[in-house]
Coordinates of C-alpha atoms in Angstrom, one line a residue:
Chain A
M1 CA 115.2 17.4 172.4
K2 CA 111.8 18.7 174.0
S3 CA 108.5 19.6 171.8
Y4 CA 105.3 21.5 172.6
R5 CA 102.1 22.0 170.6
K6 CA 99.4 24.4 171.6
E7 CA 96.3 25.5 169.3
L8 CA 95.0 29.3 169.3
S9 CA 91.6 29.5 167.9
F10 CA 89.7 32.3 166.4
N11 CA 86.1 33.5 165.4
I12 CA 87.0 36.9 163.9
P13 CA 83.3 38.9 163.0
S14 CA 83.6 40.2 160.2
R15 CA 85.7 38.7 156.7
R16 CA 89.1 40.4 157.4
G17 CA 90.7 41.0 160.6
F18 CA 94.3 41.3 162.0
V19 CA 94.9 40.3 166.0
N20 CA 98.2 40.5 167.7
I21 CA 99.1 36.6 168.9
T22 CA 102.4 37.7 170.4
P23 CA 101.2 37.0 174.2
E24 CA 99.7 33.8 173.3
V25 CA 103.3 32.8 171.7
E26 CA 104.9 34.3 174.9
S27 CA 103.5 32.0 176.9
A28 CA 103.3 29.1 175.2
L29 CA 106.8 29.5 175.2
Q30 CA 107.0 29.8 178.9
E31 CA 104.7 26.7 179.0
S32 CA 107.5 25.0 177.0
G33 CA 110.4 25.6 179.5
I34 CA 112.2 25.7 176.3
R35 CA 114.8 28.0 176.1
E36 CA 117.0 27.2 173.1
G37 CA 115.2 26.0 169.7
F38 CA 113.1 27.1 167.6
V39 CA 108.7 27.8 167.6
L40 CA 106.9 27.3 164.4
V41 CA 103.7 29.7 164.5
N42 CA 101.4 28.8 161.3
A43 CA 97.9 29.3 160.4
M44 CA 96.1 25.7 160.0
H45 CA 93.6 27.3 157.4
I46 CA 94.6 28.2 153.6
T47 CA 92.6 31.3 153.5
A48 CA 94.3 33.1 156.5
S49 CA 98.0 34.0 157.4
V50 CA 100.4 34.2 159.9
F51 CA 103.3 36.9 159.8
I52 CA 105.3 39.3 161.9
N53 CA 105.2 43.6 161.4
D54 CA 104.2 46.3 163.2
D55 CA 101.0 46.5 165.6
E56 CA 99.7 50.1 164.5
H57 CA 96.3 50.3 162.9
G58 CA 96.9 52.7 160.2
L59 CA 99.2 50.2 158.6
H60 CA 96.8 47.6 159.1
Q61 CA 94.2 49.6 157.5
D62 CA 96.8 50.2 154.7
Y63 CA 97.6 46.1 154.3
D64 CA 93.7 45.9 153.9
K65 CA 93.4 48.3 151.1
W66 CA 96.4 47.2 149.7
L67 CA 95.8 43.4 149.5
E68 CA 92.2 44.3 148.3
R69 CA 94.0 46.3 145.2
L70 CA 96.6 43.5 144.6
A71 CA 93.6 40.8 145.0
P72 CA 89.8 42.0 145.2
H73 CA 87.2 40.3 146.8
E74 CA 84.5 41.3 144.0
P75 CA 83.3 40.8 141.6
V76 CA 83.4 36.7 142.9
D77 CA 82.6 35.9 139.4
Q78 CA 86.3 36.5 138.4
Y79 CA 87.8 33.7 140.2
R80 CA 87.3 29.8 139.0
H81 CA 87.8 29.0 143.0
N82 CA 84.3 30.4 143.1
D83 CA 82.6 28.4 140.9
T84 CA 82.9 25.9 143.4
G85 CA 80.5 27.3 145.4
E86 CA 82.8 29.1 147.7
D87 CA 82.9 33.2 147.3
N88 CA 87.1 32.7 148.9
A89 CA 89.4 33.3 146.3
D90 CA 90.6 36.5 147.0
A91 CA 91.5 35.3 150.2
H92 CA 94.1 32.2 149.0
M93 CA 95.7 35.2 146.9
K94 CA 95.6 37.0 149.9
R95 CA 97.3 34.4 152.4
Q96 CA 100.3 33.9 149.5
I97 CA 101.2 37.4 149.8
M98 CA 101.3 37.8 153.6
G99 CA 102.3 34.0 154.3
R100 CA 101.5 31.0 156.2
E101 CA 103.9 30.5 158.9
V102 CA 106.3 32.8 160.8
M103 CA 109.6 30.8 162.4
L104 CA 111.2 31.9 165.6
A105 CA 114.4 32.0 167.2
V106 CA 114.4 30.9 171.1
T107 CA 117.4 32.2 173.0
Q108 CA 117.6 32.3 176.8
G109 CA 114.0 31.1 177.3
N110 CA 112.7 34.4 175.4
L111 CA 111.3 35.0 171.7
D112 CA 114.2 36.9 170.0
F113 CA 112.8 39.5 169.1
G114 CA 113.8 42.8 167.0
P115 CA 111.9 46.3 168.4
W116 CA 109.0 46.0 166.7
E117 CA 108.5 42.7 165.6
Q118 CA 104.5 41.9 166.7
I119 CA 103.2 38.6 165.6
F120 CA 99.9 38.6 163.5
Y121 CA 96.7 36.9 162.6
G122 CA 95.4 37.7 159.7
E123 CA 92.0 36.6 158.7
F124 CA 90.7 36.6 155.2
D125 CA 87.7 34.2 155.2
G126 CA 86.3 35.1 158.6
R127 CA 83.1 34.6 160.6
R128 CA 83.9 30.9 161.2
R129 CA 86.1 29.2 163.8
K130 CA 89.7 28.5 162.8
R131 CA 93.1 27.5 164.2
V132 CA 96.7 28.6 164.6
L133 CA 99.4 25.8 165.3
I134 CA 102.6 26.7 167.4
K135 CA 105.2 24.3 168.1
I136 CA 108.2 24.4 169.7
I137 CA 111.4 22.3 169.6
G138 CA 114.4 22.8 171.6
E139 CA 115.9 22.0 174.8
Chain B
M1 CA 121.5 19.5 170.5
K2 CA 124.0 22.9 170.0
S3 CA 122.6 25.9 169.7
Y4 CA 124.6 29.0 167.9
R5 CA 123.2 32.5 167.2
K6 CA 125.0 35.9 165.5
E7 CA 123.9 39.2 164.7
L8 CA 124.5 41.1 161.6
S9 CA 124.0 44.6 160.9
F10 CA 123.9 47.0 157.8
N11 CA 123.4 50.4 157.5
I12 CA 122.5 50.7 153.6
P13 CA 123.2 54.3 152.5
S14 CA 120.3 54.7 150.0
R15 CA 116.5 53.6 150.7
R16 CA 116.3 50.5 149.3
G17 CA 119.3 48.1 148.6
F18 CA 119.8 44.3 148.3
V19 CA 123.3 42.7 150.2
N20 CA 124.4 39.3 149.6
I21 CA 124.6 37.6 152.9
T22 CA 126.0 34.1 151.8
P23 CA 129.2 34.3 153.3
E24 CA 128.7 35.7 156.4
V25 CA 125.6 33.0 156.9
E26 CA 128.2 30.5 155.5
S27 CA 131.1 31.5 158.5
A28 CA 128.3 31.6 161.0
L29 CA 127.6 28.0 159.9
Q30 CA 131.4 26.9 160.0
E31 CA 131.5 28.7 163.6
S32 CA 129.0 27.1 165.5
G33 CA 130.3 23.6 164.7
I34 CA 126.7 22.2 163.7
R35 CA 126.9 19.1 161.1
E36 CA 122.7 18.2 161.0
G37 CA 119.9 21.0 161.9
F38 CA 118.3 24.1 160.4
V39 CA 119.7 27.9 160.3
L40 CA 117.3 30.2 160.8
V41 CA 117.9 33.7 159.0
N42 CA 115.6 36.6 160.0
A43 CA 115.2 40.6 159.9
M44 CA 115.2 42.1 162.8
H45 CA 112.9 45.2 161.3
I46 CA 110.1 45.2 159.8
T47 CA 110.5 47.3 156.6
A48 CA 113.7 44.7 155.4
S49 CA 113.8 41.2 154.5
V50 CA 115.6 38.1 154.3
F51 CA 115.0 36.2 150.9
I52 CA 116.9 34.0 148.7
N53 CA 116.9 34.0 145.1
D54 CA 119.9 34.7 142.2
D55 CA 122.9 37.5 142.3
E56 CA 122.3 39.2 139.1
H57 CA 122.4 43.1 139.4
G58 CA 119.7 43.1 136.5
L59 CA 117.3 41.2 138.5
H60 CA 117.6 43.5 141.0
Q61 CA 116.9 46.1 139.3
D62 CA 113.5 44.5 138.3
Y63 CA 112.7 43.8 141.7
D64 CA 113.0 47.2 143.0
K65 CA 110.9 48.3 139.9
W66 CA 108.0 45.7 140.4
L67 CA 108.3 46.6 144.1
E68 CA 107.4 50.2 143.8
R69 CA 104.7 49.5 140.9
L70 CA 103.1 47.1 144.0
A71 CA 103.6 49.1 146.6
P72 CA 104.5 52.8 145.4
H73 CA 107.0 55.2 147.7
E74 CA 104.8 58.3 146.6
P75 CA 102.6 59.8 147.3
V76 CA 103.6 59.2 150.8
D77 CA 100.5 60.4 152.1
Q78 CA 98.1 57.7 150.5
Y79 CA 99.4 55.2 153.3
R80 CA 97.4 55.7 156.7
H81 CA 100.3 54.5 158.5
N82 CA 102.3 57.7 157.7
D83 CA 100.0 59.6 159.5
T84 CA 101.7 58.9 162.4
G85 CA 105.0 61.1 160.8
E86 CA 106.8 58.1 159.1
D87 CA 107.4 57.9 155.2
N88 CA 108.0 54.1 155.3
A89 CA 104.0 52.3 155.0
D90 CA 105.6 50.9 151.5
A91 CA 108.4 49.6 153.0
H92 CA 106.2 47.0 155.4
M93 CA 104.1 46.0 152.0
K94 CA 107.6 45.6 150.1
R95 CA 108.8 43.3 152.9
Q96 CA 105.5 41.2 152.7
I97 CA 106.0 40.4 149.2
M98 CA 109.7 39.3 149.4
G99 CA 109.3 37.8 153.1
R100 CA 110.9 38.1 156.7
E101 CA 113.0 34.9 157.3
V102 CA 114.5 31.7 155.4
M103 CA 115.1 28.2 156.6
L104 CA 118.1 26.5 155.4
A105 CA 118.8 22.7 155.7
V106 CA 122.3 22.3 157.4
T107 CA 123.7 18.8 155.7
Q108 CA 127.4 18.0 156.4
G109 CA 128.2 20.8 157.6
N110 CA 127.5 22.9 154.8
L111 CA 124.3 24.8 153.9
D112 CA 122.0 21.8 151.8
F113 CA 122.1 24.3 148.6
G114 CA 120.4 24.4 145.1
P115 CA 123.0 25.6 142.1
W116 CA 122.1 29.0 141.7
E117 CA 120.5 29.4 145.5
Q118 CA 122.0 33.0 147.4
I119 CA 120.4 34.3 151.0
F120 CA 120.2 38.8 150.1
Y121 CA 119.2 41.2 153.0
G122 CA 116.5 43.2 151.4
E123 CA 116.7 46.9 152.6
F124 CA 113.2 49.0 151.6
D125 CA 113.7 51.5 154.2
G126 CA 117.6 52.2 155.0
R127 CA 120.1 54.8 155.7
R128 CA 119.9 53.6 159.6
R129 CA 121.2 50.3 161.5
K130 CA 119.5 47.7 161.4
R131 CA 120.2 44.2 161.8
V132 CA 119.2 40.2 161.0
L133 CA 119.8 37.1 163.1
I134 CA 121.6 34.1 162.2
K135 CA 120.0 31.2 164.5
I136 CA 121.5 27.7 164.1
I137 CA 119.9 24.7 165.7
G138 CA 121.3 20.9 165.3
E139 CA 123.9 18.2 166.2
Chain C
M1 CA 118.2 14.7 167.4
K2 CA 118.2 12.4 164.6
S3 CA 118.1 13.9 161.0
Y4 CA 116.7 12.7 157.2
R5 CA 117.7 14.2 153.6
K6 CA 115.6 13.5 150.6
E7 CA 115.3 15.4 147.4
L8 CA 112.0 14.9 145.0
S9 CA 112.8 15.6 141.2
F10 CA 110.5 16.9 138.8
N11 CA 110.5 17.6 134.8
I12 CA 107.3 20.0 134.4
P13 CA 106.6 19.9 130.5
S14 CA 104.8 23.5 130.2
R15 CA 106.2 26.6 131.3
R16 CA 104.0 26.9 134.5
G17 CA 102.3 24.3 136.8
F18 CA 101.4 23.3 140.2
V19 CA 102.1 19.8 141.5
N20 CA 100.9 17.9 145.2
I21 CA 103.6 16.5 146.6
T22 CA 101.9 16.1 150.2
P23 CA 102.5 11.8 149.6
E24 CA 106.1 12.8 148.9
V25 CA 106.3 14.4 151.8
E26 CA 104.5 11.9 154.2
S27 CA 106.7 8.9 152.8
A28 CA 109.8 10.9 153.6
L29 CA 108.4 11.7 156.9
Q30 CA 107.5 7.7 157.4
E31 CA 111.3 6.5 156.2
S32 CA 112.7 9.2 158.6
G33 CA 111.2 7.7 161.8
I34 CA 110.9 11.1 163.6
R35 CA 108.2 11.7 165.8
E36 CA 108.0 15.3 167.3
G37 CA 109.9 17.7 164.7
F38 CA 110.2 19.8 162.1
V39 CA 110.3 19.5 158.0
L40 CA 111.2 21.6 155.8
V41 CA 110.4 21.9 152.2
N42 CA 112.4 24.3 149.7
A43 CA 112.3 24.5 145.9
M44 CA 116.5 24.0 145.3
H45 CA 115.8 26.3 142.2
I46 CA 115.1 30.1 142.4
T47 CA 112.3 29.8 139.6
A48 CA 110.4 27.3 141.6
S49 CA 108.0 27.7 145.1
V50 CA 107.1 25.5 147.9
F51 CA 103.9 26.5 149.1
I52 CA 100.6 25.3 151.4
N53 CA 97.1 25.8 149.6
D54 CA 94.4 23.9 148.5
D55 CA 94.2 21.0 146.1
E56 CA 91.4 22.8 143.7
H57 CA 91.8 23.0 140.2
G58 CA 90.0 26.2 139.8
L59 CA 92.1 28.0 142.3
H60 CA 95.2 26.9 140.6
Q61 CA 94.1 28.2 137.2
D62 CA 93.0 31.7 139.8
Y63 CA 96.9 31.6 140.8
D64 CA 98.1 31.1 137.3
K65 CA 96.2 34.6 135.8
W66 CA 96.9 36.2 139.3
L67 CA 100.5 35.8 139.3
E68 CA 100.3 36.2 135.2
R69 CA 98.8 39.7 136.6
L70 CA 101.0 41.1 138.8
A71 CA 104.1 39.5 137.1
P72 CA 103.6 38.9 133.2
H73 CA 106.2 37.1 131.4
E74 CA 105.6 39.1 128.2
P75 CA 107.1 41.0 126.7
V76 CA 110.1 39.7 128.6
D77 CA 112.3 42.8 127.2
Q78 CA 110.7 44.7 130.0
Y79 CA 113.2 43.1 132.6
R80 CA 116.7 43.8 133.0
H81 CA 117.5 40.5 133.8
N82 CA 116.4 39.4 130.5
D83 CA 119.4 41.4 128.8
T84 CA 121.3 38.2 130.0
G85 CA 119.6 35.8 127.4
E86 CA 117.1 34.8 130.3
D87 CA 113.2 35.2 129.8
N88 CA 112.3 33.6 132.9
A89 CA 112.5 37.5 135.2
D90 CA 108.6 36.9 135.7
A91 CA 109.7 33.6 137.4
H92 CA 111.9 34.9 139.8
M93 CA 109.2 37.1 140.6
K94 CA 106.5 34.7 140.8
R95 CA 108.5 32.5 142.9
Q96 CA 109.1 35.4 145.8
I97 CA 104.9 36.0 145.9
M98 CA 104.3 32.2 146.2
G99 CA 107.4 31.7 148.4
R100 CA 110.5 29.5 148.8
E101 CA 110.1 27.1 151.4
V102 CA 107.2 25.7 154.0
M103 CA 108.1 24.7 157.4
L104 CA 106.0 21.7 158.8
A105 CA 105.3 20.6 162.7
V106 CA 105.5 16.8 162.8
T107 CA 103.5 15.4 166.0
Q108 CA 103.1 11.8 167.3
G109 CA 104.6 10.8 163.9
N110 CA 102.3 12.8 161.5
L111 CA 102.5 15.7 159.5
D112 CA 100.3 18.5 161.9
F113 CA 97.8 20.1 159.1
G114 CA 94.5 21.7 159.1
P115 CA 91.6 20.3 157.3
W116 CA 93.0 21.7 153.9
E117 CA 96.4 21.8 153.8
Q118 CA 98.6 20.1 150.5
I119 CA 102.1 21.0 149.4
F120 CA 102.6 21.9 146.3
Y121 CA 105.4 22.5 144.2
G122 CA 105.1 25.8 142.0
E123 CA 106.8 25.5 139.0
F124 CA 107.2 28.9 136.8
D125 CA 109.9 28.1 134.5
G126 CA 109.8 24.4 133.6
R127 CA 110.5 22.0 130.5
R128 CA 113.9 21.2 132.8
R129 CA 114.7 18.9 135.7
K130 CA 114.3 20.8 138.9
R131 CA 115.0 19.7 142.8
V132 CA 112.9 19.9 146.0
L133 CA 114.8 19.4 149.4
I134 CA 113.2 17.4 152.1
K135 CA 114.8 18.3 155.5
I136 CA 113.4 16.7 158.8
I137 CA 115.3 17.3 162.0
G138 CA 113.7 15.8 165.3
E139 CA 113.6 12.5 167.4

C-alpha cells in the first residue's frame, strides 16, 4: 500500500469564491504513482468546502445567490456564533450544504470521473490563507 | 490490496426519481471478493446524487417536495446557468443537498450497515442515460 | 493492509443535540495502530449525522435554529412519512443537510486535521440508543 499527501493553499481576495482545483488534484495523483485506490480532497477549514460540480460561470453565480438565500450573511447579529466577535456564522452553514470533502476513485492511474465532473474549492470566508488536503491511498 | 470497479446505468423516465441500489452494491461487493475495506458509490453526473436513507415511499415524496421548496425548478429563468440553454440549474442545487457519494465500510465480506440504511440513486434531471460508479478497495 | 472497527453508542436525552466525538475517534485510531490510511466515521441511523465543524456553543444554537427553519419539525402532518406513525420526517431532512459521514486522512499515526476541525455526532431524533461506526483502513 502506498500513500501520498499534499496541501494546496488559497487566499481568495473576496469573502466568497469558487476555484477549479481539478488540475492540482490530477498532478498530485501523478506524483503519487498510485494506479488503483482512493483520493480524499478536503477543506482543512470549517468555513470552506470541496465539492464536485460543473465548471460553468452562471451556475457559480446561482450557487452564490442560492446559498445567500438559505444562509444569509446579513444581518450578522442574527447568529449567536457572531457574538464571539466573528462575522462568519453563515459561512459555517454554507459549507455544510456544499460539503467538506470529496472521495474520488483512482482507476488505471487516472481520476475515475464522469463527463462533467470537476473539483472545486468553495470559499465562504476568504481574504486570508486557507488550505486543502489531498490524501491518496492505494497501489 | 485488491480493487474492483463496476458501473450502474439508469434511465429514469421522469425528471426526478429515487432508486434503491443496495442490492446492486451488495452484488458488486460479492463479485469483488473483498472482505475488509471501503466501498465508494458516487454519481458520475452532476445533476444526480447517491445517498443513504430510508426505503419509505412517503419520505421520498417529502424529499421531492422539500427539494422543490429549497431549489425550485420553475421559473427556469431565475437561474443564470439556464441562460446556456439548459433548464436544470435546480438539479445542480438539489444534488448538493442530497450529496454526490457515500462511503461504506466492508466488514467480514458484508456492507457494514445500521438497521435501516439503504443506498439510493437520486435523479434530478432524468429522461436520459446516466451512470453510477462503484469502486471497492481492500483485502 | 490493516483494518479496525469500533462502534460508539449514544442516548441523547432530547430530540436534538450535538456531541464532540473527536477524542473517541482519536482513541480508536491509536488502538488500530494504523499510521497511514483513511478513517470513515458514519452515523448508523438515518436520522443522525456525523460532520466536522467548530466546537462553539453559539454555532450549535445557530445550526439548530437554521435546520428548524429549513426543515421544521412542526406541524408533523406536513410530511407523508409521518403518516406511517412516525414524527421524525424532519430529522431525515436535517441529516441530509448535515451529512451521514466524514472521511479523515491518517498521517504519521494522527488524524490529519486543520486547526479548528472537530468531529460531531448530530442527533435529530434522540431519546433512544443510536450508534456510530468507525472503520479504519491502512498500514
